[in-house]
XYZ file of C-alpha atoms in Angstrom:
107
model
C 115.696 115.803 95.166
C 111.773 116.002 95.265
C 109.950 114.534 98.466
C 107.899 112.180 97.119
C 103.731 112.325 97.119
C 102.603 110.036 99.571
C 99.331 108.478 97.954
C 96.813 106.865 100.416
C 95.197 103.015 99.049
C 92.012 101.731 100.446
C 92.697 98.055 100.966
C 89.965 96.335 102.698
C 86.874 96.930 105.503
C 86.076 94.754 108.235
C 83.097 94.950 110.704
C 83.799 94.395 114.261
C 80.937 91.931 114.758
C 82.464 90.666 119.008
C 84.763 91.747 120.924
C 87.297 88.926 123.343
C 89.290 90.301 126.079
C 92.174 88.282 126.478
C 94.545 88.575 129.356
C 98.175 89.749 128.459
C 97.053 90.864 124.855
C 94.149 93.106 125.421
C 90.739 93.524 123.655
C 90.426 91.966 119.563
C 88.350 92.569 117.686
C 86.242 89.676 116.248
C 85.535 90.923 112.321
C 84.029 89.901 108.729
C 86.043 91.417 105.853
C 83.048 93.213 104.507
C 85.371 94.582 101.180
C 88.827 93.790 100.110
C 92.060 92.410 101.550
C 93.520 93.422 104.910
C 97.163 92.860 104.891
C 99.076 92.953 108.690
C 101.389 95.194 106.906
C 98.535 97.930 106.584
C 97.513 100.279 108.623
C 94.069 101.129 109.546
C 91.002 103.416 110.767
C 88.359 102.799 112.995
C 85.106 104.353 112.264
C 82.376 104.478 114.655
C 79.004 105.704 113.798
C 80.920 107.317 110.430
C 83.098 109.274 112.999
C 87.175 108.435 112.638
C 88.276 107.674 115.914
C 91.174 106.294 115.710
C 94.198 105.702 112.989
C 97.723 103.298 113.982
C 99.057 100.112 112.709
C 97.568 96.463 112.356
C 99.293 94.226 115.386
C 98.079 90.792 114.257
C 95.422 89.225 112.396
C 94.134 85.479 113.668
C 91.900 83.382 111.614
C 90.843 80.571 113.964
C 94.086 79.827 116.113
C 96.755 80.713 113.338
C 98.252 84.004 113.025
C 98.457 85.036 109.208
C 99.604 87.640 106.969
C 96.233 88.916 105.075
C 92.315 88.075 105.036
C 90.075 88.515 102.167
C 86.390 89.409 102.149
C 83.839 86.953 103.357
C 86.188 85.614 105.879
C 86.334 85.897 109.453
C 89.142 86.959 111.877
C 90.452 88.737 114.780
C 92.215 91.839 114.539
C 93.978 93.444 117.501
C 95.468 97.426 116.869
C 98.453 98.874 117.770
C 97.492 101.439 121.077
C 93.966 100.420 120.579
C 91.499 98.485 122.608
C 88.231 100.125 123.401
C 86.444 98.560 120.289
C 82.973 98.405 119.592
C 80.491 96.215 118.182
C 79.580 97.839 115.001
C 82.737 99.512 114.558
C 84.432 99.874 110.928
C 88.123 98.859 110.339
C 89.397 100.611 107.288
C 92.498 99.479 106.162
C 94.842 101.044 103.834
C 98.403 101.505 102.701
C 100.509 104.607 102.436
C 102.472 104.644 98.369
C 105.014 106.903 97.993
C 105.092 108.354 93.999
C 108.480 109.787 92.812
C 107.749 113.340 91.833
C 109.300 114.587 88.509
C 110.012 118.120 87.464
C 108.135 119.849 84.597
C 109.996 120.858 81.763
């Protein structure tokens, strides 16, 4: 059996436009989906200055109070990260998803 190709999808981009510290959580980041969907299921990259800094899973995504499963672009929302909190304003959240494609053999 062939390991299969694991294919990564751009979902979505936010832009970190404030930051909230919140006690017991840690720091979110206050976004605009700038392109895209951003599903909590993704996982993402944060750019800063077009430099990768950091790459780990979504932890929540809050649109006002509520908690929900995926934003869409033009909307605004806070996004905390998985092992993550020194965001900046400016930063770049660059979700995507990891597809794994069944590899065949070549007759």
């Amino acid at each position: 059996m062939l390991e299969p190709d694991r294919v990564e999808e751009d979902t979505g981009r936010a832009e970190v436009r404030q930051i909230f510290r919140i006690s017991k959580v840690g720091n979110v980041a206050g976004c605009m989906i700038i392109h895209g969907r951003i599903k909590r299921s993704h996982k993402v990259r944060i750019l800063r200055k077009n430099q990768l800094i950091f790459t780990g899973n979504i932890k929540n995504i809050r649109r006002v109070k509520d908690e929900v499963s995926e934003i869409a672009e033009g909307f605004e929302c806070g996004i905390s990260v998985e092992g993550f909190n020194d965001f900046e304003e400016g930063d770049i959240l660059q979700a995507f998803e990891v597809k794994e494609i069944a590899r065949k053999l070549k007759k």
